[in-house]
PDB file of C-alpha atoms and ligand atoms in Angstrom:
ATOM      1  CA  MET K   1      -2.007  18.313  -6.699  1.00 87.00           C
ATOM      2  CA  ILE K   2      -0.755  15.228  -4.831  1.00 96.00           C
ATOM      3  CA  LYS K   3       3.009  14.963  -5.325  1.00 97.00           C
ATOM      4  CA  THR K   4       4.195  13.186  -2.153  1.00 98.00           C
ATOM      5  CA  ALA K   5       3.555   9.584  -1.137  1.00 98.00           C
ATOM      6  CA  VAL K   6       4.333   7.828   2.134  1.00 98.00           C
ATOM      7  CA  PHE K   7       5.080   4.080   2.186  1.00 98.00           C
ATOM      8  CA  PRO K   8       5.092   2.587   5.705  1.00 98.00           C
ATOM      9  CA  VAL K   9       7.323  -0.499   5.593  1.00 97.00           C
ATOM     10  CA  ALA K  10       8.324  -0.825   9.241  1.00 97.00           C
ATOM     11  CA  GLY K  11       5.841  -3.528  10.296  1.00 94.00           C
ATOM     12  CA  LEU K  12       6.895  -6.949  11.581  1.00 92.00           C
ATOM     13  CA  GLY K  13       5.017  -9.005   8.983  1.00 91.00           C
ATOM     14  CA  SER K  14       4.296 -11.643  11.607  1.00 92.00           C
ATOM     15  CA  ARG K  15       1.486 -13.254   9.597  1.00 91.00           C
ATOM     16  CA  PHE K  16       4.049 -14.300   7.008  1.00 92.00           C
ATOM     17  CA  LEU K  17       6.663 -15.859   9.283  1.00 93.00           C
ATOM     18  CA  PRO K  18       9.101 -17.477   8.815  1.00 93.00           C
ATOM     19  CA  ALA K  19       9.449 -15.894   5.335  1.00 92.00           C
ATOM     20  CA  THR K  20       9.620 -12.428   6.890  1.00 92.00           C
ATOM     21  CA  LYS K  21      12.137 -13.182   9.641  1.00 92.00           C
ATOM     22  CA  ALA K  22      15.077 -11.788   7.656  1.00 92.00           C
ATOM     23  CA  ILE K  23      13.302 -10.494   4.521  1.00 94.00           C
ATOM     24  CA  PRO K  24      10.989  -7.461   4.702  1.00 96.00           C
ATOM     25  CA  LYS K  25       7.367  -8.408   3.976  1.00 95.00           C
ATOM     26  CA  GLU K  26       7.330  -5.645   1.374  1.00 97.00           C
ATOM     27  CA  MET K  27      10.123  -7.462  -0.512  1.00 97.00           C
ATOM     28  CA  LEU K  28       8.047 -10.642  -0.950  1.00 97.00           C
ATOM     29  CA  VAL K  29       7.861 -11.353  -4.644  1.00 98.00           C
ATOM     30  CA  VAL K  30       4.688 -11.693  -6.710  1.00 98.00           C
ATOM     31  CA  ILE K  31       5.718 -13.329 -10.019  1.00 97.00           C
ATOM     32  CA  ASP K  32       8.942 -11.343 -10.561  1.00 95.00           C
ATOM     33  CA  LYS K  33       8.664  -8.096  -8.612  1.00 97.00           C
ATOM     34  CA  PRO K  34       8.651  -7.296  -4.891  1.00 98.00           C
ATOM     35  CA  LEU K  35       5.406  -5.907  -3.441  1.00 98.00           C
ATOM     36  CA  ILE K  36       6.958  -2.510  -2.746  1.00 98.00           C
ATOM     37  CA  GLN K  37       7.855  -2.102  -6.427  1.00 98.00           C
ATOM     38  CA  TYR K  38       4.217  -2.558  -7.465  1.00 98.00           C
ATOM     39  CA  ALA K  39       3.250   0.179  -4.969  1.00 98.00           C
ATOM     40  CA  VAL K  40       5.984   2.583  -6.121  1.00 98.00           C
ATOM     41  CA  GLU K  41       5.054   2.003  -9.783  1.00 97.00           C
ATOM     42  CA  GLU K  42       1.412   2.725  -8.925  1.00 98.00           C
ATOM     43  CA  ALA K  43       2.465   5.970  -7.233  1.00 97.00           C
ATOM     44  CA  LYS K  44       4.674   6.973 -10.187  1.00 97.00           C
ATOM     45  CA  ALA K  45       1.734   6.361 -12.546  1.00 96.00           C
ATOM     46  CA  ALA K  46      -0.328   8.742 -10.380  1.00 97.00           C
ATOM     47  CA  GLY K  47       2.250  11.540 -10.772  1.00 97.00           C
ATOM     48  CA  ILE K  48       4.002  11.175  -7.395  1.00 98.00           C
ATOM     49  CA  GLU K  49       7.434  12.830  -7.320  1.00 97.00           C
ATOM     50  CA  LYS K  50       8.537  12.476  -3.683  1.00 98.00           C
ATOM     51  CA  PHE K  51       8.681   9.013  -2.067  1.00 98.00           C
ATOM     52  CA  ILE K  52       8.893   8.761   1.733  1.00 98.00           C
ATOM     53  CA  PHE K  53       9.532   5.300   3.185  1.00 98.00           C
ATOM     54  CA  ILE K  54       8.995   4.659   6.898  1.00 98.00           C
ATOM     55  CA  THR K  55      11.460   1.866   7.582  1.00 97.00           C
ATOM     56  CA  SER K  56      12.987  -0.013  10.495  1.00 96.00           C
ATOM     57  CA  GLN K  57      15.951  -2.239  11.248  1.00 93.00           C
ATOM     58  CA  GLY K  58      16.286  -5.096   8.772  1.00 92.00           C
ATOM     59  CA  LYS K  59      14.506  -3.266   5.931  1.00 94.00           C
ATOM     60  CA  GLU K  60      17.666  -2.086   4.141  1.00 95.00           C
ATOM     61  CA  ALA K  61      16.878  -4.252   1.092  1.00 96.00           C
ATOM     62  CA  ILE K  62      14.051  -1.841   0.252  1.00 97.00           C
ATOM     63  CA  GLU K  63      16.438   1.118   0.013  1.00 96.00           C
ATOM     64  CA  ASP K  64      18.871  -0.931  -2.083  1.00 96.00           C
ATOM     65  CA  HIS K  65      16.090  -2.041  -4.423  1.00 97.00           C
ATOM     66  CA  PHE K  66      15.386   1.528  -5.551  1.00 96.00           C
ATOM     67  CA  ASP K  67      19.079   2.524  -5.769  1.00 94.00           C
ATOM     68  CA  SER K  68      21.439   1.983  -8.696  1.00 92.00           C
ATOM     69  CA  HIS K  69      23.585  -1.206  -8.682  1.00 93.00           C
ATOM     70  CA  SER K  70      26.695  -0.313 -10.640  1.00 92.00           C
ATOM     71  CA  ALA K  71      28.315  -3.786 -10.646  1.00 95.00           C
ATOM     72  CA  LEU K  72      25.152  -5.451 -11.956  1.00 95.00           C
ATOM     73  CA  GLU K  73      24.526  -2.674 -14.478  1.00 95.00           C
ATOM     74  CA  SER K  74      28.109  -2.895 -15.840  1.00 95.00           C
ATOM     75  CA  VAL K  75      27.840  -6.670 -16.298  1.00 96.00           C
ATOM     76  CA  LEU K  76      24.477  -6.414 -18.071  1.00 96.00           C
ATOM     77  CA  GLN K  77      25.886  -3.629 -20.283  1.00 94.00           C
ATOM     78  CA  ALA K  78      29.038  -5.647 -21.135  1.00 96.00           C
ATOM     79  CA  ARG K  79      26.927  -8.708 -22.003  1.00 96.00           C
ATOM     80  CA  GLY K  80      24.593  -6.684 -24.220  1.00 96.00           C
ATOM     81  CA  LYS K  81      21.566  -7.547 -22.068  1.00 96.00           C
ATOM     82  CA  THR K  82      19.847  -4.280 -22.910  1.00 95.00           C
ATOM     83  CA  GLU K  83      16.350  -5.349 -21.919  1.00 94.00           C
ATOM     84  CA  ASP K  84      17.437  -6.508 -18.454  1.00 95.00           C
ATOM     85  CA  LEU K  85      19.518  -3.356 -18.036  1.00 96.00           C
ATOM     86  CA  GLU K  86      16.532  -1.150 -18.871  1.00 95.00           C
ATOM     87  CA  LYS K  87      14.369  -3.115 -16.439  1.00 93.00           C
ATOM     88  CA  ILE K  88      16.909  -2.649 -13.633  1.00 93.00           C
ATOM     89  CA  CYS K  89      17.452   1.058 -14.325  1.00 94.00           C
ATOM     90  CA  SER K  90      13.726   1.846 -14.545  1.00 93.00           C
ATOM     91  CA  ILE K  91      13.277   0.701 -10.921  1.00 95.00           C
ATOM     92  CA  ARG K  92      15.454   3.542  -9.600  1.00 95.00           C
ATOM     93  CA  ILE K  93      13.880   6.464  -7.828  1.00 96.00           C
ATOM     94  CA  PRO K  94      15.687   9.564  -9.127  1.00 93.00           C
ATOM     95  CA  GLU K  95      18.273  11.065  -6.766  1.00 93.00           C
ATOM     96  CA  GLY K  96      16.831  13.458  -4.212  1.00 95.00           C
ATOM     97  CA  GLN K  97      13.289  12.126  -4.582  1.00 97.00           C
ATOM     98  CA  ALA K  98      13.381   9.293  -2.018  1.00 97.00           C
ATOM     99  CA  LEU K  99      13.556   9.678   1.727  1.00 97.00           C
ATOM    100  CA  PHE K 100      13.973   6.871   4.285  1.00 98.00           C
ATOM    101  CA  ILE K 101      12.842   7.581   7.855  1.00 98.00           C
ATOM    102  CA  ARG K 102      13.224   5.128  10.728  1.00 97.00           C
ATOM    103  CA  GLN K 103      10.314   4.164  12.969  1.00 98.00           C
ATOM    104  CA  HIS K 104      12.102   2.934  16.096  1.00 96.00           C
ATOM    105  CA  GLU K 105       9.308   0.659  17.311  1.00 95.00           C
ATOM    106  CA  PRO K 106       6.353  -0.855  15.437  1.00 95.00           C
ATOM    107  CA  LEU K 107       3.741   1.106  17.400  1.00 96.00           C
ATOM    108  CA  GLY K 108       1.151   0.902  14.640  1.00 97.00           C
ATOM    109  CA  LEU K 109       0.279   2.304  11.218  1.00 97.00           C
ATOM    110  CA  GLY K 110      -0.815   5.660  12.693  1.00 98.00           C
ATOM    111  CA  HIS K 111       2.554   6.076  14.375  1.00 98.00           C
ATOM    112  CA  ALA K 112       4.397   5.122  11.174  1.00 98.00           C
ATOM    113  CA  VAL K 113       2.522   7.850   9.271  1.00 98.00           C
ATOM    114  CA  TRP K 114       3.247  10.382  12.057  1.00 98.00           C
ATOM    115  CA  CYS K 115       6.991   9.741  11.544  1.00 98.00           C
ATOM    116  CA  ALA K 116       6.686  11.570   8.184  1.00 98.00           C
ATOM    117  CA  ARG K 117       5.255  14.755   9.741  1.00 97.00           C
ATOM    118  CA  HIS K 118       8.273  17.033   9.167  1.00 97.00           C
ATOM    119  CA  TYR K 119       8.616  16.089   5.516  1.00 96.00           C
ATOM    120  CA  ILE K 120       5.142  16.769   4.141  1.00 96.00           C
ATOM    121  CA  GLN K 121       5.015  20.219   2.579  1.00 92.00           C
ATOM    122  CA  GLU K 122       1.757  20.148   0.625  1.00 94.00           C
ATOM    123  CA  GLU K 123      -1.720  20.250   2.174  1.00 95.00           C
ATOM    124  CA  SER K 124      -2.497  16.661   1.073  1.00 97.00           C
ATOM    125  CA  PHE K 125      -0.384  13.561   0.485  1.00 98.00           C
ATOM    126  CA  ALA K 126      -0.852   9.943  -0.567  1.00 98.00           C
ATOM    127  CA  LEU K 127      -0.321   6.875   1.597  1.00 98.00           C
ATOM    128  CA  LEU K 128       0.193   3.418   0.091  1.00 98.00           C
ATOM    129  CA  LEU K 129       0.453   0.096   1.943  1.00 98.00           C
ATOM    130  CA  ALA K 130       2.493  -2.212  -0.241  1.00 98.00           C
ATOM    131  CA  ASP K 131       0.925  -5.404   1.046  1.00 96.00           C
ATOM    132  CA  ASP K 132      -2.258  -4.409  -0.780  1.00 98.00           C
ATOM    133  CA  LEU K 133      -1.415  -5.182  -4.396  1.00 98.00           C
ATOM    134  CA  ILE K 134      -3.921  -3.617  -6.793  1.00 98.00           C
ATOM    135  CA  GLN K 135      -4.211  -4.516 -10.454  1.00 96.00           C
ATOM    136  CA  ALA K 136      -6.189  -1.945 -12.411  1.00 96.00           C
ATOM    137  CA  HIS K 137      -6.425  -0.614 -15.944  1.00 94.00           C
ATOM    138  CA  LYS K 138      -5.804   2.860 -14.490  1.00 95.00           C
ATOM    139  CA  SER K 139      -3.719   2.782 -11.279  1.00 95.00           C
ATOM    140  CA  CYS K 140      -5.885   2.904  -8.137  1.00 97.00           C
ATOM    141  CA  LEU K 141      -4.045   5.936  -6.767  1.00 98.00           C
ATOM    142  CA  LYS K 142      -4.419   7.739 -10.113  1.00 98.00           C
ATOM    143  CA  GLN K 143      -8.178   7.120 -10.002  1.00 98.00           C
ATOM    144  CA  MET K 144      -8.243   8.611  -6.501  1.00 98.00           C
ATOM    145  CA  VAL K 145      -6.045  11.611  -7.353  1.00 98.00           C
ATOM    146  CA  GLU K 146      -8.183  12.423 -10.402  1.00 97.00           C
ATOM    147  CA  SER K 147     -11.390  12.243  -8.419  1.00 97.00           C
ATOM    148  CA  TYR K 148     -10.118  14.016  -5.280  1.00 97.00           C
ATOM    149  CA  ASN K 149     -11.103  17.555  -4.370  1.00 94.00           C
ATOM    150  CA  ASP K 150     -10.659  19.524  -1.128  1.00 88.00           C
ATOM    151  CA  ASP K 151     -14.273  18.909  -0.058  1.00 92.00           C
ATOM    152  CA  ASP K 152     -13.447  15.180   0.218  1.00 93.00           C
ATOM    153  CA  GLY K 153     -11.226  15.829   3.254  1.00 96.00           C
ATOM    154  CA  ASN K 154      -9.452  12.550   3.887  1.00 98.00           C
ATOM    155  CA  MET K 155     -10.052   9.956   1.186  1.00 98.00           C
ATOM    156  CA  VAL K 156      -9.704   6.186   1.624  1.00 98.00           C
ATOM    157  CA  ALA K 157     -10.004   3.415  -0.957  1.00 98.00           C
ATOM    158  CA  VAL K 158     -12.770   1.007   0.063  1.00 98.00           C
ATOM    159  CA  ILE K 159     -14.093  -2.429  -0.844  1.00 98.00           C
ATOM    160  CA  ASP K 160     -16.970  -4.532   0.445  1.00 97.00           C
ATOM    161  CA  VAL K 161     -15.783  -7.475   2.519  1.00 96.00           C
ATOM    162  CA  PRO K 162     -17.556 -10.652   3.691  1.00 96.00           C
ATOM    163  CA  GLU K 163     -18.883 -10.652   7.273  1.00 94.00           C
ATOM    164  CA  SER K 164     -16.214 -13.145   8.384  1.00 94.00           C
ATOM    165  CA  GLU K 165     -13.434 -10.669   7.481  1.00 95.00           C
ATOM    166  CA  ILE K 166     -14.899  -7.413   8.838  1.00 96.00           C
ATOM    167  CA  ASN K 167     -12.923  -7.606  12.099  1.00 95.00           C
ATOM    168  CA  ARG K 168      -9.626  -7.206  10.179  1.00 94.00           C
ATOM    169  CA  TYR K 169     -10.440  -3.768   8.735  1.00 96.00           C
ATOM    170  CA  GLY K 170     -11.334  -0.145   9.405  1.00 96.00           C
ATOM    171  CA  VAL K 171     -15.040   0.015   8.521  1.00 97.00           C
ATOM    172  CA  LEU K 172     -17.101   3.036   7.394  1.00 98.00           C
ATOM    173  CA  ASP K 173     -20.423   4.147   8.811  1.00 97.00           C
ATOM    174  CA  ILE K 174     -21.999   5.427   5.600  1.00 97.00           C
ATOM    175  CA  ALA K 175     -24.072   8.623   5.448  1.00 96.00           C
ATOM    176  CA  ARG K 176     -24.609   8.612   1.673  1.00 96.00           C
ATOM    177  CA  GLN K 177     -23.116   7.463  -1.626  1.00 94.00           C
ATOM    178  CA  SER K 178     -22.640   9.366  -4.848  1.00 90.00           C
ATOM    179  CA  GLY K 179     -21.099   7.495  -7.782  1.00 92.00           C
ATOM    180  CA  ALA K 180     -17.750   6.081  -6.723  1.00 96.00           C
ATOM    181  CA  LYS K 181     -17.690   8.216  -3.569  1.00 97.00           C
ATOM    182  CA  VAL K 182     -19.032   7.215  -0.164  1.00 97.00           C
ATOM    183  CA  VAL K 183     -19.528   9.956   2.429  1.00 97.00           C
ATOM    184  CA  ALA K 184     -18.787   8.600   5.923  1.00 97.00           C
ATOM    185  CA  ARG K 185     -20.392   9.727   9.164  1.00 97.00           C
ATOM    186  CA  GLY K 186     -18.027   7.564  11.179  1.00 97.00           C
ATOM    187  CA  VAL K 187     -15.277   4.976  10.988  1.00 96.00           C
ATOM    188  CA  VAL K 188     -14.306   2.200  13.373  1.00 95.00           C
ATOM    189  CA  GLU K 189     -11.190   0.009  13.465  1.00 94.00           C
ATOM    190  CA  LYS K 190     -11.596  -3.768  13.581  1.00 94.00           C
ATOM    191  CA  PRO K 191     -15.228  -3.970  14.778  1.00 95.00           C
ATOM    192  CA  SER K 192     -16.830  -7.330  15.486  1.00 95.00           C
ATOM    193  CA  SER K 193     -19.214  -8.322  12.687  1.00 93.00           C
ATOM    194  CA  ALA K 194     -22.135  -7.763  15.095  1.00 94.00           C
ATOM    195  CA  ASN K 195     -21.064  -4.164  15.774  1.00 93.00           C
ATOM    196  CA  ALA K 196     -19.823  -3.218  12.307  1.00 96.00           C
ATOM    197  CA  PRO K 197     -21.653  -0.184  10.870  1.00 96.00           C
ATOM    198  CA  SER K 198     -21.392  -1.590   7.295  1.00 96.00           C
ATOM    199  CA  SER K 199     -19.360  -4.050   5.236  1.00 97.00           C
ATOM    200  CA  THR K 200     -17.460  -1.222   3.506  1.00 97.00           C
ATOM    201  CA  ALA K 201     -13.825  -1.548   4.559  1.00 98.00           C
ATOM    202  CA  ILE K 202     -10.730   0.597   4.101  1.00 98.00           C
ATOM    203  CA  ILE K 203      -7.815  -0.879   2.157  1.00 98.00           C
ATOM    204  CA  GLY K 204      -4.264   0.417   1.788  1.00 98.00           C
ATOM    205  CA  ARG K 205      -4.648   3.542  -0.341  1.00 98.00           C
ATOM    206  CA  TYR K 206      -5.292   6.968   1.156  1.00 98.00           C
ATOM    207  CA  ILE K 207      -5.167  10.655   0.350  1.00 98.00           C
ATOM    208  CA  LEU K 208      -4.649  12.401   3.689  1.00 98.00           C
ATOM    209  CA  ARG K 209      -4.803  16.013   4.806  1.00 98.00           C
ATOM    210  CA  LYS K 210      -1.786  17.293   6.691  1.00 96.00           C
ATOM    211  CA  SER K 211      -4.067  17.916   9.690  1.00 97.00           C
ATOM    212  CA  ILE K 212      -3.948  14.129  10.339  1.00 98.00           C
ATOM    213  CA  PHE K 213      -0.649  14.728  12.221  1.00 98.00           C
ATOM    214  CA  GLY K 214      -2.596  16.568  14.968  1.00 97.00           C
ATOM    215  CA  PRO K 215      -4.547  13.564  16.331  1.00 97.00           C
ATOM    216  CA  LEU K 216      -1.713  11.157  15.443  1.00 97.00           C
ATOM    217  CA  GLY K 217       0.635  13.249  17.628  1.00 95.00           C
ATOM    218  CA  LEU K 218      -1.530  12.431  20.668  1.00 93.00           C
ATOM    219  CA  LYS K 219      -0.289   8.824  20.288  1.00 93.00           C
ATOM    220  CA  LYS K 220      -3.497   7.328  21.659  1.00 92.00           C
ATOM    221  CA  GLN K 221      -3.513   3.542  21.603  1.00 93.00           C
ATOM    222  CA  GLY K 222      -6.451   1.936  19.836  1.00 91.00           C
ATOM    223  CA  ALA K 223      -7.401  -1.572  18.680  1.00 92.00           C
ATOM    224  CA  GLY K 224      -4.684  -4.146  19.444  1.00 89.00           C
ATOM    225  CA  GLY K 225      -2.797  -1.569  21.578  1.00 93.00           C
ATOM    226  CA  GLU K 226      -1.536   0.109  18.365  1.00 94.00           C
ATOM    227  CA  ILE K 227      -1.707   3.771  17.332  1.00 95.00           C
ATOM    228  CA  GLN K 228      -4.392   3.488  14.668  1.00 95.00           C
ATOM    229  CA  LEU K 229      -4.724   5.747  11.634  1.00 97.00           C
ATOM    230  CA  THR K 230      -8.458   5.000  11.615  1.00 97.00           C
ATOM    231  CA  ASP K 231      -8.862   6.610  15.060  1.00 96.00           C
ATOM    232  CA  ALA K 232      -7.190   9.802  13.813  1.00 97.00           C
ATOM    233  CA  LEU K 233      -9.541   9.843  10.796  1.00 98.00           C
ATOM    234  CA  GLN K 234     -12.504   9.518  13.193  1.00 97.00           C
ATOM    235  CA  THR K 235     -11.200  12.393  15.379  1.00 97.00           C
ATOM    236  CA  LEU K 236     -10.885  14.684  12.351  1.00 97.00           C
ATOM    237  CA  LEU K 237     -14.315  13.623  11.089  1.00 97.00           C
ATOM    238  CA  ALA K 238     -15.811  14.584  14.463  1.00 95.00           C
ATOM    239  CA  SER K 239     -14.223  18.032  14.108  1.00 94.00           C
ATOM    240  CA  ASP K 240     -15.619  18.576  10.593  1.00 91.00           C
ATOM    241  CA  THR K 241     -12.941  17.225   8.244  1.00 96.00           C
ATOM    242  CA  PRO K 242     -14.940  14.962   5.900  1.00 97.00           C
ATOM    243  CA  LEU K 243     -13.994  11.344   5.302  1.00 98.00           C
ATOM    244  CA  THR K 244     -14.700   9.997   1.833  1.00 98.00           C
ATOM    245  CA  GLY K 245     -14.549   6.378   0.734  1.00 98.00           C
ATOM    246  CA  PHE K 246     -13.606   5.744  -2.879  1.00 98.00           C
ATOM    247  CA  ARG K 247     -14.751   2.641  -4.760  1.00 98.00           C
ATOM    248  CA  PHE K 248     -11.933   2.105  -7.249  1.00 98.00           C
ATOM    249  CA  LYS K 249     -12.050  -0.044 -10.365  1.00 97.00           C
ATOM    250  CA  GLY K 250      -9.594  -2.940 -10.099  1.00 97.00           C
ATOM    251  CA  ASP K 251      -8.651  -6.100  -8.235  1.00 97.00           C
ATOM    252  CA  ARG K 252      -6.987  -5.959  -4.826  1.00 98.00           C
ATOM    253  CA  TYR K 253      -4.998  -8.746  -3.221  1.00 98.00           C
ATOM    254  CA  ASP K 254      -4.073  -8.729   0.480  1.00 96.00           C
ATOM    255  CA  CYS K 255      -0.506  -9.958   0.142  1.00 96.00           C
ATOM    256  CA  GLY K 256       0.054  -9.600   3.887  1.00 93.00           C
ATOM    257  CA  THR K 257      -1.691 -12.980   4.132  1.00 92.00           C
ATOM    258  CA  LYS K 258      -0.631 -16.273   2.562  1.00 93.00           C
ATOM    259  CA  ILE K 259      -3.949 -16.752   0.774  1.00 94.00           C
ATOM    260  CA  GLY K 260      -3.961 -13.214  -0.652  1.00 96.00           C
ATOM    261  CA  TRP K 261      -0.367 -13.562  -1.824  1.00 97.00           C
ATOM    262  CA  LEU K 262      -1.173 -16.887  -3.502  1.00 96.00           C
ATOM    263  CA  GLN K 263      -4.251 -15.367  -5.190  1.00 97.00           C
ATOM    264  CA  ALA K 264      -2.137 -12.479  -6.490  1.00 98.00           C
ATOM    265  CA  ASN K 265       0.436 -14.848  -7.990  1.00 97.00           C
ATOM    266  CA  LEU K 266      -2.260 -16.950  -9.669  1.00 96.00           C
ATOM    267  CA  ALA K 267      -4.173 -13.934 -10.988  1.00 97.00           C
ATOM    268  CA  LEU K 268      -1.076 -12.240 -12.398  1.00 97.00           C
ATOM    269  CA  ALA K 269       0.142 -15.520 -13.938  1.00 96.00           C
ATOM    270  CA  ALA K 270      -3.288 -16.041 -15.511  1.00 95.00           C
ATOM    271  CA  SER K 271      -3.109 -12.629 -17.168  1.00 94.00           C
ATOM    272  CA  ASP K 272       0.446 -13.152 -18.472  1.00 94.00           C
ATOM    273  CA  PRO K 273       0.449 -14.720 -21.971  1.00 94.00           C
ATOM    274  CA  GLU K 274       3.822 -16.382 -21.311  1.00 94.00           C
ATOM    275  CA  LEU K 275       2.817 -17.957 -17.971  1.00 95.00           C
ATOM    276  CA  ARG K 276      -0.853 -18.705 -18.610  1.00 95.00           C
ATOM    277  CA  PRO K 277      -0.371 -22.020 -20.526  1.00 94.00           C
ATOM    278  CA  TYR K 278       1.883 -23.373 -17.748  1.00 93.00           C
ATOM    279  CA  LEU K 279      -0.614 -22.316 -15.102  1.00 93.00           C
ATOM    280  CA  GLN K 280      -3.387 -24.069 -17.036  1.00 92.00           C
ATOM    281  CA  SER K 281      -1.415 -27.312 -17.274  1.00 92.00           C
ATOM    282  CA  VAL K 282      -0.641 -27.179 -13.525  1.00 91.00           C
ATOM    283  CA  MET K 283      -4.361 -26.685 -12.817  1.00 89.00           C
ATOM    284  CA  VAL K 284      -5.270 -29.678 -14.999  1.00 91.00           C
ATOM    285  CA  THR K 285      -2.754 -31.861 -13.120  1.00 92.00           C
ATOM    286  CA  LEU K 286      -4.042 -30.624  -9.749  1.00 89.00           C
ATOM    287  CA  ASN K 287      -7.673 -31.266 -10.761  1.00 89.00           C
ATOM    288  CA  LYS K 288      -6.791 -34.813 -11.864  1.00 89.00           C
ATOM    289  CA  ALA K 289      -4.991 -35.471  -8.559  1.00 85.00           C
ATOM    290  CA  SER K 290      -7.912 -34.290  -6.402  1.00 78.00           C
TER     291      SER K 290
HETATM  292  P1  UTP B   1       0.120  -4.528   8.998  1.00 60.08           P
HETATM  293  O1  UTP B   1      -1.093  -4.176   9.744  1.00 60.08           O
HETATM  294  O2  UTP B   1      -0.024  -5.499   7.881  1.00 60.08           O
HETATM  295  O3  UTP B   1       1.208  -5.018  10.062  1.00 60.08           O
HETATM  296  O4  UTP B   1       0.758  -3.180   8.468  1.00 60.08           O
HETATM  297  P2  UTP B   1       2.567  -5.805   9.830  1.00 60.08           P
HETATM  298  O5  UTP B   1       3.357  -5.672  11.081  1.00 60.08           O
HETATM  299  O6  UTP B   1       3.257  -5.368   8.579  1.00 60.08           O
HETATM  300  O7  UTP B   1       2.134  -7.317   9.583  1.00 60.08           O
HETATM  301  P3  UTP B   1       1.565  -8.417  10.606  1.00 60.08           P
HETATM  302  O8  UTP B   1       0.184  -7.943  10.999  1.00 60.08           O
HETATM  303  O9  UTP B   1       2.508  -8.523  11.765  1.00 60.08           O
HETATM  304  O10 UTP B   1       1.537  -9.668   9.775  1.00 60.08           O
HETATM  305  C1  UTP B   1       0.326  -2.519   7.303  1.00 60.08           C
HETATM  306  C2  UTP B   1       1.460  -1.686   6.747  1.00 60.08           C
HETATM  307  O11 UTP B   1       1.887  -0.745   7.719  1.00 60.08           O
HETATM  308  C3  UTP B   1       3.260  -0.900   8.011  1.00 60.08           C
HETATM  309  C4  UTP B   1       3.609  -2.323   7.568  1.00 60.08           C
HETATM  310  O12 UTP B   1       4.991  -2.415   7.221  1.00 60.08           O
HETATM  311  C5  UTP B   1       2.671  -2.541   6.409  1.00 60.08           C
HETATM  312  O13 UTP B   1       3.215  -2.064   5.188  1.00 60.08           O
HETATM  313  N1  UTP B   1       3.481  -0.673   9.459  1.00 60.08           N
HETATM  314  C6  UTP B   1       2.681  -1.276  10.381  1.00 60.08           C
HETATM  315  C7  UTP B   1       4.518   0.150   9.862  1.00 60.08           C
HETATM  316  O14 UTP B   1       5.254   0.711   9.031  1.00 60.08           O
HETATM  317  N2  UTP B   1       4.710   0.351  11.186  1.00 60.08           N
HETATM  318  C8  UTP B   1       3.929  -0.215  12.144  1.00 60.08           C
HETATM  319  O15 UTP B   1       4.154   0.021  13.359  1.00 60.08           O
HETATM  320  C9  UTP B   1       2.888  -1.064  11.715  1.00 60.08           C
END
């Protein structure tokens, strides 16, 4: 039973400057919702009940987004805007179910996860990176939770990436595959394409065993001088905790990059009956102009 999810939101978002100078990257909007809301909704759909956010200075908007807003709610109520009111209220995380922990310095994803160590009670917990937006018939995390069993050890969502992008990801060395599951014999963070063990890369959804806090606590610097979660997964794998890749059904957009964010907006607009005709007419105009 996976009931707790960690959302690291303390990164600098430097690839999206200047947009992210004063606005958290996780609050960037795709169509009409911030990235972090998509991730929280995905977690809710997977049965998550406790939401732990690893935040930093300047990320207060995230906490506010999941709180109530009494002035706004009263105005919507008084104006009879029931639909908007429902939309606003449904965003809330119920009282006592959200926790905000500060990471003092952006030392890396592994360090951000380590900051949650005192607040994980169960043996396994979920980790979601909001800049990976995933559109799926059944939420990606739900697919993982349903398929997960203790023998999987640590589970990571994976996709195949083109050779030119391999050096941006944690990449699995694959021992064998069985259905949607990939059994790893190793994992390496940001390898060059020449040294990559495969093209199967980890994206921002994980089910982690609590034992991950052991190697993370050593605070060893890895690729880019950051404390890497991938290195901790490799350490546990070497001491017999399996690492399982999971090929989910759905489309993933890397909204930490401009191109990925643009793709997400276009794809979501194309699947929205209200927006689709406008998108089509814009495309026609663009095609004529080129
Ligand atoms: P990224 O690797 O995308 O880093 O982090 P970043 O700092 O957000 O963005 P760039 O590379 O500077 O453009 C993946 C996720 O991990 C969180 C980020 O907030 C993001 O959700 N993170 C990263 C932390 O919480 N703390 C860190 O020290 C690093």
